[in-house]
Coordinates of C-alpha atoms and ligand atoms in Angstrom, one line a residue:
X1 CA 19.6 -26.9 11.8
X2 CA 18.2 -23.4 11.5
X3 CA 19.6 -20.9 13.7
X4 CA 17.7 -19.2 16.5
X5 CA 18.0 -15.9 15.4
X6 CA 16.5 -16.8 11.8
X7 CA 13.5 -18.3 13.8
X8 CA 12.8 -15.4 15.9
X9 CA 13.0 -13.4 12.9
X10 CA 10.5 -15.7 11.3
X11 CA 8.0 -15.4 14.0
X12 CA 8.4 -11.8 14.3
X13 CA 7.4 -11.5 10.5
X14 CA 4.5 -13.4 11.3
X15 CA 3.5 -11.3 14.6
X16 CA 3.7 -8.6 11.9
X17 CA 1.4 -10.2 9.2
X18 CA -1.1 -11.5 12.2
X19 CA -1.6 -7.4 13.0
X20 CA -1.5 -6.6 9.3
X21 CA -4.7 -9.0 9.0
X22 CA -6.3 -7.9 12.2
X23 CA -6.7 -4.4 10.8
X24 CA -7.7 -5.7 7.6
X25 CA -10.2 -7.5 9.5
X26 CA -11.5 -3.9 11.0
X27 CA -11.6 -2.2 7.9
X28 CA -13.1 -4.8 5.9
X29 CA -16.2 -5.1 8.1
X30 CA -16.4 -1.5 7.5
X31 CA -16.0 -1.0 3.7
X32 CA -19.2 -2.9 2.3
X33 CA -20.9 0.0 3.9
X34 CA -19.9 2.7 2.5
X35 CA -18.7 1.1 -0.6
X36 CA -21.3 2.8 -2.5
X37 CA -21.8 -0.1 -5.3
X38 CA -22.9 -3.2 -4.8
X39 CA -19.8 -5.0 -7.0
X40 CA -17.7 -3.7 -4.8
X41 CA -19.5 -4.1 -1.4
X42 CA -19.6 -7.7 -2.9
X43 CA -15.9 -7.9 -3.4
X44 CA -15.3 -6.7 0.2
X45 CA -17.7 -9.0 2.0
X46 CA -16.2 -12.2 0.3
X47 CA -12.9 -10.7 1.0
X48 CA -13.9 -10.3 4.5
X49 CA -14.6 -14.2 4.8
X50 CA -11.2 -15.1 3.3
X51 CA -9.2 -12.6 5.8
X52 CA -11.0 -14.0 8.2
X53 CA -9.4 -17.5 7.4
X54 CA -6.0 -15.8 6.6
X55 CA -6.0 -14.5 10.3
X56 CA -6.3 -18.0 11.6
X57 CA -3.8 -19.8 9.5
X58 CA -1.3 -17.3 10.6
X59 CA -2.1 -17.2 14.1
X60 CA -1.8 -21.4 13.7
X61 CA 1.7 -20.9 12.7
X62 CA 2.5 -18.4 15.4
X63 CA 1.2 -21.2 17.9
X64 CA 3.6 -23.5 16.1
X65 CA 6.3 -21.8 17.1
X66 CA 5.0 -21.3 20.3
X67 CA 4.9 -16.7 20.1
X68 CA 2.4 -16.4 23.0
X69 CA -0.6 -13.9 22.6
X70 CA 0.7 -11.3 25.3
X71 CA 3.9 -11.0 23.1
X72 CA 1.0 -10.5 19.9
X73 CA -0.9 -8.1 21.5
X74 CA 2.7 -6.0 22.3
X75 CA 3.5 -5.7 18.6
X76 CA 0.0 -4.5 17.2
X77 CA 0.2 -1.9 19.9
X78 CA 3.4 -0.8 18.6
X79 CA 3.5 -0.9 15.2
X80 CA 1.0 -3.4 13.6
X81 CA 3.6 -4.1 10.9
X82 CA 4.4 -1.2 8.4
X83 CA 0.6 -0.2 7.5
X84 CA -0.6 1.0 11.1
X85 CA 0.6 4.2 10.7
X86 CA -0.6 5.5 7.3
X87 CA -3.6 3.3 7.5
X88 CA -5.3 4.0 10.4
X89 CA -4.7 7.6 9.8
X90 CA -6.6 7.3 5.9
X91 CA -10.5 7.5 6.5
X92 CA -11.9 6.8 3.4
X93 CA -15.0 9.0 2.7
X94 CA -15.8 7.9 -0.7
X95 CA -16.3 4.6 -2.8
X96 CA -13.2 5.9 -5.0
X97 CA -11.0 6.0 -2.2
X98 CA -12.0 3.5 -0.1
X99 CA -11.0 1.7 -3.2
X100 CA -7.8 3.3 -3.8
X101 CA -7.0 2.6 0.4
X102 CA -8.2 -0.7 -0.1
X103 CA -5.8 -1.7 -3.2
X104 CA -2.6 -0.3 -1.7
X105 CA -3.7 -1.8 1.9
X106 CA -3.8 -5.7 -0.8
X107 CA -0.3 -4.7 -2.2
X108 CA 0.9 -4.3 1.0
X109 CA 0.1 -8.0 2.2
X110 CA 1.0 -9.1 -1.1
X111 CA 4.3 -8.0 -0.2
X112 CA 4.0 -9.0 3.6
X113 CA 3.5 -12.5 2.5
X114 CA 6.3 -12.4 -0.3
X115 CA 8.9 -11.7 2.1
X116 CA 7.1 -14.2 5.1
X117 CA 7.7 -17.2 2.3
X118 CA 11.4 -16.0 1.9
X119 CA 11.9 -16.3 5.6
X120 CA 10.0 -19.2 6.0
X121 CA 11.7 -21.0 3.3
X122 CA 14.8 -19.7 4.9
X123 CA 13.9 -21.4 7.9
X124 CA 13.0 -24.3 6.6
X125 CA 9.6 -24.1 7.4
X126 CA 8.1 -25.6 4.6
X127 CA 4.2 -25.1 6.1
X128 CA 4.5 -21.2 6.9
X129 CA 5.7 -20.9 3.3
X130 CA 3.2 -22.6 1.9
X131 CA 0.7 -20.8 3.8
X132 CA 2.5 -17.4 3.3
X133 CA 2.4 -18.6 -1.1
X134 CA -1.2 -19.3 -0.4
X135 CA -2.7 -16.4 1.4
X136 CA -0.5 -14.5 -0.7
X137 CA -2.2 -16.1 -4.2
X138 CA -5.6 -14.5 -2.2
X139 CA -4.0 -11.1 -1.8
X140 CA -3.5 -10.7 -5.5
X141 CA -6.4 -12.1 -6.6
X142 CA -8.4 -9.2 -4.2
X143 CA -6.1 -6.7 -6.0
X144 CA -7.0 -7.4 -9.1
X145 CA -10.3 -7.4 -8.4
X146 CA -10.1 -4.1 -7.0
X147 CA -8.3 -2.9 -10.2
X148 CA -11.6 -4.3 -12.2
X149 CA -13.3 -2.0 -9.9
X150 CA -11.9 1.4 -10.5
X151 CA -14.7 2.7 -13.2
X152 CA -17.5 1.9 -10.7
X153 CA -15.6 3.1 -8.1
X154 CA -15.5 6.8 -10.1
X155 CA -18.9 6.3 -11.1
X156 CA -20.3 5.8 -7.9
X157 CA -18.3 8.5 -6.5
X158 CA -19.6 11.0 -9.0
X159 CA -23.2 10.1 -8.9
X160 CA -24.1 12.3 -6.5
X161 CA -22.6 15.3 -8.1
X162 CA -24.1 17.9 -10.3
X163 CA -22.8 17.8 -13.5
X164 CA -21.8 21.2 -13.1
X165 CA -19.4 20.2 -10.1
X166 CA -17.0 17.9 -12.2
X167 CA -14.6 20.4 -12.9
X168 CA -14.5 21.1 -8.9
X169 CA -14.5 17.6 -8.4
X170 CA -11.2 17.0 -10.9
X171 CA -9.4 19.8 -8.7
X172 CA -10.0 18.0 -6.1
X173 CA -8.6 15.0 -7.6
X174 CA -5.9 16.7 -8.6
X175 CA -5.3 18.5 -5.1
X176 CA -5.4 14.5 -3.9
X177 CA -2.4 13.0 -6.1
X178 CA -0.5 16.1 -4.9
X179 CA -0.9 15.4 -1.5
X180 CA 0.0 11.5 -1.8
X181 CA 3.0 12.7 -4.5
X182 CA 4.2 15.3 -1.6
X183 CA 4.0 12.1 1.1
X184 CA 5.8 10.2 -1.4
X185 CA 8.7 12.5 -1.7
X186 CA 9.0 12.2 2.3
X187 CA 9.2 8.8 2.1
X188 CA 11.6 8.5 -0.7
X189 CA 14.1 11.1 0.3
X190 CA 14.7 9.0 3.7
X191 CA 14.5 5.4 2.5
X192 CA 17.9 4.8 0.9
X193 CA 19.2 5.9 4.5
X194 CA 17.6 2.6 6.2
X195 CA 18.5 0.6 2.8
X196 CA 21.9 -1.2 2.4
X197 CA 21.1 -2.8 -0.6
X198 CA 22.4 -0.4 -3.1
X199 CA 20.5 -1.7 -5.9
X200 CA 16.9 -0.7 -3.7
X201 CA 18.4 2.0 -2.5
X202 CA 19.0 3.5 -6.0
X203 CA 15.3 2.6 -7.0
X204 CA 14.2 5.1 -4.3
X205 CA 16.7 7.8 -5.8
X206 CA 15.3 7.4 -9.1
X207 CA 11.8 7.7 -8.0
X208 CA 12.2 9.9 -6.2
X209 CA 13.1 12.6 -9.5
X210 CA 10.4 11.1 -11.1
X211 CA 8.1 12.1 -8.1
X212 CA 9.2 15.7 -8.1
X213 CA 8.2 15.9 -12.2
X214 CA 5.2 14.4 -11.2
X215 CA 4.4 16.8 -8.5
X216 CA 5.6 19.7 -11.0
X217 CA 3.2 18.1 -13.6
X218 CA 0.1 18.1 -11.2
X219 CA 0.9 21.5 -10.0
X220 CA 1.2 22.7 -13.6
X221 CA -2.4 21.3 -14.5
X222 CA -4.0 22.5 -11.2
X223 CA -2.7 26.0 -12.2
X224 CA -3.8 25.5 -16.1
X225 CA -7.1 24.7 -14.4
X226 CA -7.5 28.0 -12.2
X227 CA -7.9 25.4 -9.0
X228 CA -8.4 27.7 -6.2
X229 CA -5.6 27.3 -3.7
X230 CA -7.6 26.3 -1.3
X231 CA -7.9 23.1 -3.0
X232 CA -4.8 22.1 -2.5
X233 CA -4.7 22.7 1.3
X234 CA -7.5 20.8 2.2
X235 CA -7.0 17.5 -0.2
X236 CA -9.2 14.7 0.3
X237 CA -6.7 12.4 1.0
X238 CA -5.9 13.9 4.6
X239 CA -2.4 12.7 4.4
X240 CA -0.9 16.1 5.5
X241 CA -0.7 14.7 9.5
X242 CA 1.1 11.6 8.4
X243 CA 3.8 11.5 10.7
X244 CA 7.1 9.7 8.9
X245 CA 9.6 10.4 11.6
X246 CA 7.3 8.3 13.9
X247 CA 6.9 5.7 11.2
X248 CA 10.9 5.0 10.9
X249 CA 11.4 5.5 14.4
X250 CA 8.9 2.9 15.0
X251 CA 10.3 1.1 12.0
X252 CA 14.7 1.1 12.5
X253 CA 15.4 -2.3 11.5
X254 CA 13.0 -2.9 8.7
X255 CA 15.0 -2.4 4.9
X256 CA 12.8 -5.1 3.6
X257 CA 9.2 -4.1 5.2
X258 CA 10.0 -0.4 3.9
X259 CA 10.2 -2.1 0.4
X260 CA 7.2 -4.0 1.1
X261 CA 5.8 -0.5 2.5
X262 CA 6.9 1.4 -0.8
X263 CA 5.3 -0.9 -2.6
X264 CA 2.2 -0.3 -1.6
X265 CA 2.6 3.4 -1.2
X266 CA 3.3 3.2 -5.2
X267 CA 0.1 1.1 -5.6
X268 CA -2.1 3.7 -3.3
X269 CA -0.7 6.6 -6.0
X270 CA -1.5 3.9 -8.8
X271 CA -5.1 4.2 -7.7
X272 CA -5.5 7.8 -7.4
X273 CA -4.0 8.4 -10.8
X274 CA -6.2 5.5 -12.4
X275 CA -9.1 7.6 -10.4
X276 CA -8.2 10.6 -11.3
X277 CA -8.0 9.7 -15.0
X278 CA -11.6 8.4 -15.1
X279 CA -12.7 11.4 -13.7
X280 CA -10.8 14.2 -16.4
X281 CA -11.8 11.7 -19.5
X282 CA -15.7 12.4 -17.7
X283 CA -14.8 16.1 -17.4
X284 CA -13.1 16.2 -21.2
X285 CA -10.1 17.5 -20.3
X286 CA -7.7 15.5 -22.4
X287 CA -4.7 17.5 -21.0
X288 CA -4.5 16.1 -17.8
X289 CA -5.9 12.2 -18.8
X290 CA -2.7 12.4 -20.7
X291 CA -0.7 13.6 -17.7
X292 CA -2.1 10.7 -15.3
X293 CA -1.2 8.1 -18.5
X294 CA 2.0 9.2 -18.3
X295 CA 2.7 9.2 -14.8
X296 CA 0.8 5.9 -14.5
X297 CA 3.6 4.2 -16.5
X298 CA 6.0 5.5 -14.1
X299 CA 4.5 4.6 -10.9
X300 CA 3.7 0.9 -12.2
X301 CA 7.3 0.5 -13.5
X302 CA 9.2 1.2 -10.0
X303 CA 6.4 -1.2 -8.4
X304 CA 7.3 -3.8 -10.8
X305 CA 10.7 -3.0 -10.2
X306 CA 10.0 -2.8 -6.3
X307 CA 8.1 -6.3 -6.7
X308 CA 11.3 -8.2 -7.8
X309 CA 13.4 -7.1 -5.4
X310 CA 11.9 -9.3 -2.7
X311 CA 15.2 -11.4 -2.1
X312 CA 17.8 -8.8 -1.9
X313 CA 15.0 -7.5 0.2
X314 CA 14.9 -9.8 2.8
X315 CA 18.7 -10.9 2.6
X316 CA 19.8 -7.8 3.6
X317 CA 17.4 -7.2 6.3
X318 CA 18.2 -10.5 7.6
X319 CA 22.2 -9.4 7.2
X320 CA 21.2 -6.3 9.3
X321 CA 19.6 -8.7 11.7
X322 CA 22.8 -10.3 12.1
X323 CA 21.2 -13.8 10.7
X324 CA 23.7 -15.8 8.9
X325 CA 24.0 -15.9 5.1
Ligands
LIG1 FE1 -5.1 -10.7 4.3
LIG2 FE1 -6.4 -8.9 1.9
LIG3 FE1 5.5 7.0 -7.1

């Protein structure tokens, strides 16, 4: 017999995911239109139809266990699962980011849905983990087509451009990884605080040196560059007003969504590097398509690392919970 606590853990993950696809719903009806391409309005738009079936399974399961739609409504208010915060905040102004939101915004359900079937199974509800395995099979399969996307998601974000302005635009670029490196540092410096599991915990610690040679290396090319300063103050990626004390006071009891959160914050750098790259090789400057390779590896080995961490994940969230081993 599963114990109450586990199940009321169970529906709050789905409450979670339920907001997490309500949002995707609102941005997805969005994104064909100022996608830029037609591949990757295409990809949205058939993405849109599946979320919209991934929003009903999950508010099926949250009628099987009987979560009424006043105490929904409650939790999307607050925090709408981990991605409210930095998500509604992003406003994506060209195909290459709306892109690069997009990816880290399908890592981040990815992981929603990794740690739902943990608890599910947990729970011994065998249907919610099915569904969670099932939805979550979509989620990937939207990120890697997103991936496939990057080069038209450059292109189309150059096209408008005057040749001339490509070494303007690659500052920028540049000025944009710094800004989601500096955000990363924020992040990382304060998660092994709400992280028992020591292993995780030391996963943030090492990225987090890594991120400061990564912010050094940006800042080194910007310079080599002559960027004007102002280019770094007013970065594209708007992520300056992110507020992270709000997020983990909004967040206390969350070690394993802040994983699932980190996750996708590594996938949302993975993008702007992979961006960025495509848009130095166009400007032929080798130096700093060799710097984004090399930080590239980085950020895709602590998200592979970050990826199979999902059980110590959610057993020590559930220990902090006070759910039974
Ligand atoms: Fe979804
Ligand atoms: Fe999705
Ligand atoms: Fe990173």
């Amino acid at each position: 017999m599963p114990d109450r606590k586990l199940d009321e853990q169970l529906t709050k993950y789905l409450t979670d995911i339920h907001s997490i696809e309500e949002q995707a719903l609102a941005q997805l009806r969005r994104a064909p239109k100022i996608s830029g391409d037609p591949e990757i309005a295409d990809a949205f738009s058939q993405h849109l139809d599946e979320t919209g079936r991934q929003e009903e399974r999950v508010r099926e399961r949250l009628g099987a266990h009987d979560a009424s739609p006043s105490k929904l409504k409650d939790v999307a208010g607050r925090a709408g699962g981990v991605g409210m915060l930095l998500f509604a905040k992003f406003q994506p102004d060209t195909p290459g980011k709306l892109v690069a939101h997009a990816y880290s915004y399908e890592h981040m359900e990815l992981a929603a849905y990794e740690l739902l079937a943990r608890v599910a199974e947990r729970a011994e509800d065998s249907e919610t983990a099915g569904a969670a395995r099932e939805i979550g099979a979509e989620e990937r399969r939207m990120a890697e087509r997103l991936e496939g996307l990057f080069d038209r998601a450059a292109e189309a974000s150059l096209r408008e451009l005057d040749p001339d302005d490509l070494g303007e635009q690659l500052d920028k670029y540049l000025a944009d990884a710094h800004a989601v490196e500096m955000q990363a540092i924020q992040l990382l410096d304060k998660a092994p605080e709400i992280t028992d599991d020591e292993e995780i915990s030391n996963l943030y610690k090492e990225h987090l040196e890594e991120t400061h040679g990564h912010v050094r290396r940006v800042r080194e090319r910007l310079d080599a560059r002559g960027a004007k300063t102002s280019t770094l103050k007013d970065s594209g990626m708007q992520l300056g007003a992110l507020n992270w004390g709000a997020f983990f006071k909004a967040q206390p009891d969350t070690p394993a969504k802040l994983a699932g959160f980190a996750y996708a914050f590594e996938h949302l750098e993975i993008a702007a590097y992979e961006l960025l790259k495509r848009v130095a090789q166009r400007a032929g400057d080798t130096e700093t398509v060799q710097m984004a390779d090399a930080i590239l590896a980085e950020e895709r080995a602590v998200a592979h690392k970050l990826a199979s961490q999902w059980d110590r994940a959610i057993e020590s969230a559930l220990e902090a919970q006070g759910v039974a081993a």
